[in-house]
Coordinates of C-alpha atoms in Angstrom, one line a residue:
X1 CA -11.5 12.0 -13.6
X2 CA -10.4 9.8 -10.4
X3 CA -9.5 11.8 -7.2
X4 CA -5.7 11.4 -6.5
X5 CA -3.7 11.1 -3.5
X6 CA 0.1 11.2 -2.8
X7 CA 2.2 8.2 -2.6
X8 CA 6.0 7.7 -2.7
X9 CA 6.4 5.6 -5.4
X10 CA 8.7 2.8 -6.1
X11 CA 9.9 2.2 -9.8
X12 CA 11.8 -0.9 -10.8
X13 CA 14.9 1.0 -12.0
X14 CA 14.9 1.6 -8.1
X15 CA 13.6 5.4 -8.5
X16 CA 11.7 6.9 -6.1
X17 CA 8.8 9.6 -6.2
X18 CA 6.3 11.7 -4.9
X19 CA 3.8 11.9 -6.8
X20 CA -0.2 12.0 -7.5
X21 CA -1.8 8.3 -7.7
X22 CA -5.7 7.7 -8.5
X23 CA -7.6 6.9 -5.0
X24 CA -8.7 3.4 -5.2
X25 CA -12.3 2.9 -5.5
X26 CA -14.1 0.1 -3.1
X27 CA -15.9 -2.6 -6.0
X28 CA -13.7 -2.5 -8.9
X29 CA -11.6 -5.5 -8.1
X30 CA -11.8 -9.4 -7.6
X31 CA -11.6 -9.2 -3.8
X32 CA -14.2 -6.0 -4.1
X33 CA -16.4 -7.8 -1.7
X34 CA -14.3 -7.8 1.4
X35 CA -12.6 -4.5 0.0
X36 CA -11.2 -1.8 2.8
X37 CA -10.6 1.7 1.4
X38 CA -8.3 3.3 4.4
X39 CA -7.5 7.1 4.5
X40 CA -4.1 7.0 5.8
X41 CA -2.5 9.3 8.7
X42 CA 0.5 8.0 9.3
X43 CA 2.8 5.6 7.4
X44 CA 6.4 5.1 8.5
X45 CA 9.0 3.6 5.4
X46 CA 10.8 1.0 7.4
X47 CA 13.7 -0.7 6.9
X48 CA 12.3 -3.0 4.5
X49 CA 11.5 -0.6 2.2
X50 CA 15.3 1.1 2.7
X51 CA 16.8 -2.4 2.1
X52 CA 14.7 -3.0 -0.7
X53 CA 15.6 0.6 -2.4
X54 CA 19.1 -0.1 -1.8
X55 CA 19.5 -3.6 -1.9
X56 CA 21.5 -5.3 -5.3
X57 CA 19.5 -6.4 -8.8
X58 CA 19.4 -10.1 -7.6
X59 CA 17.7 -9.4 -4.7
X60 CA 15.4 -6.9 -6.0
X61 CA 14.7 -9.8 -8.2
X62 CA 13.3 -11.6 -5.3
X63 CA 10.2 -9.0 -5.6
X64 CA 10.1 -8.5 -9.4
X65 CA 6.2 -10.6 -8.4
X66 CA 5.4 -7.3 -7.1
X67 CA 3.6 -4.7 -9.6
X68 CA 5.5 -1.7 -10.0
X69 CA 5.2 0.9 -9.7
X70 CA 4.3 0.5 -6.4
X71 CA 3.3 3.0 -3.7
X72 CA 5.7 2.5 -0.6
X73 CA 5.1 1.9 2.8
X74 CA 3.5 -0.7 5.4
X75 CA 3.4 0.5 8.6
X76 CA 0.2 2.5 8.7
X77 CA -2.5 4.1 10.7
X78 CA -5.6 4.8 8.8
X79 CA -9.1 5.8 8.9
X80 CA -11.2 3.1 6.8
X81 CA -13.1 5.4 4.6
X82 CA -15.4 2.7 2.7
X83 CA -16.1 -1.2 3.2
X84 CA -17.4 -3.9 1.2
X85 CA -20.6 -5.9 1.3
X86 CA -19.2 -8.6 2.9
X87 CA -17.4 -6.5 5.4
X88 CA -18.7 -6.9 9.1
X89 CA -15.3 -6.0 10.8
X90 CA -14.8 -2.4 10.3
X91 CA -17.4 0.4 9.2
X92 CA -16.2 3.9 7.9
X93 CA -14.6 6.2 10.4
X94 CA -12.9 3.7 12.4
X95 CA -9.6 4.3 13.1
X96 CA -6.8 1.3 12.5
X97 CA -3.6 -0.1 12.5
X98 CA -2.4 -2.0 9.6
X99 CA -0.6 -5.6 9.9
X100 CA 1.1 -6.0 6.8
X101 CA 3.7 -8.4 6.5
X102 CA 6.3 -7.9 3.7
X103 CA 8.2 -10.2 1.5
X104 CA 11.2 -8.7 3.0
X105 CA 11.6 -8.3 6.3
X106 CA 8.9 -11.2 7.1
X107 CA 7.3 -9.2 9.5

């Protein structure tokens, strides 16, 4: 069995939920050689992820390209726990801050 971790969870009906998700495992996907597993610390739900939650069906369509269900969350400070081959960046146990620009807010 895969170790789990808790992640609010975003559902397309608009649902949200805390529950246990599988850990993802550095190697198992197409980009696994420039993969970054981070152990997050903090992660604040901006308001992106409020308007998205709240916003109407067509503009929840504008997303629909994103997989649900989807853990929430993009403003994060991590520990990167496991790197990939080709990763000469960041090593495990360095702490970061995550840039991740959204198809909401743009930012």
């Amino acid at each position: 069995m895969s170790e789990m971790m808790r992640g609010l969870v975003s559902f397309p009906n608009g649902d949200l939920k805390l529950q246990d998700v599988p850990v993802p495992v550095v190697g198992q996907n197409r980009f696994a050689p420039h993969d970054v597993l981070c152990e997050v610390e903090y992660c604040g739900i901006c308001g992106s992820d409020v308007h998205k939650f709240l916003a109407e069906e067509s503009e929840k369509a504008k997303t629909k390209h994103v997989p649900a269900p989807v853990v929430s969350g993009h403003e994060i400070v991590s520990v990167v726990r496991a790197v990939g081959k080709n990763v000469k960046s960041v090593k495990p146990g360095d702490r970061v801050v995550h840039e991740i620009v959204t198809f909401y807010c743009g930012h």
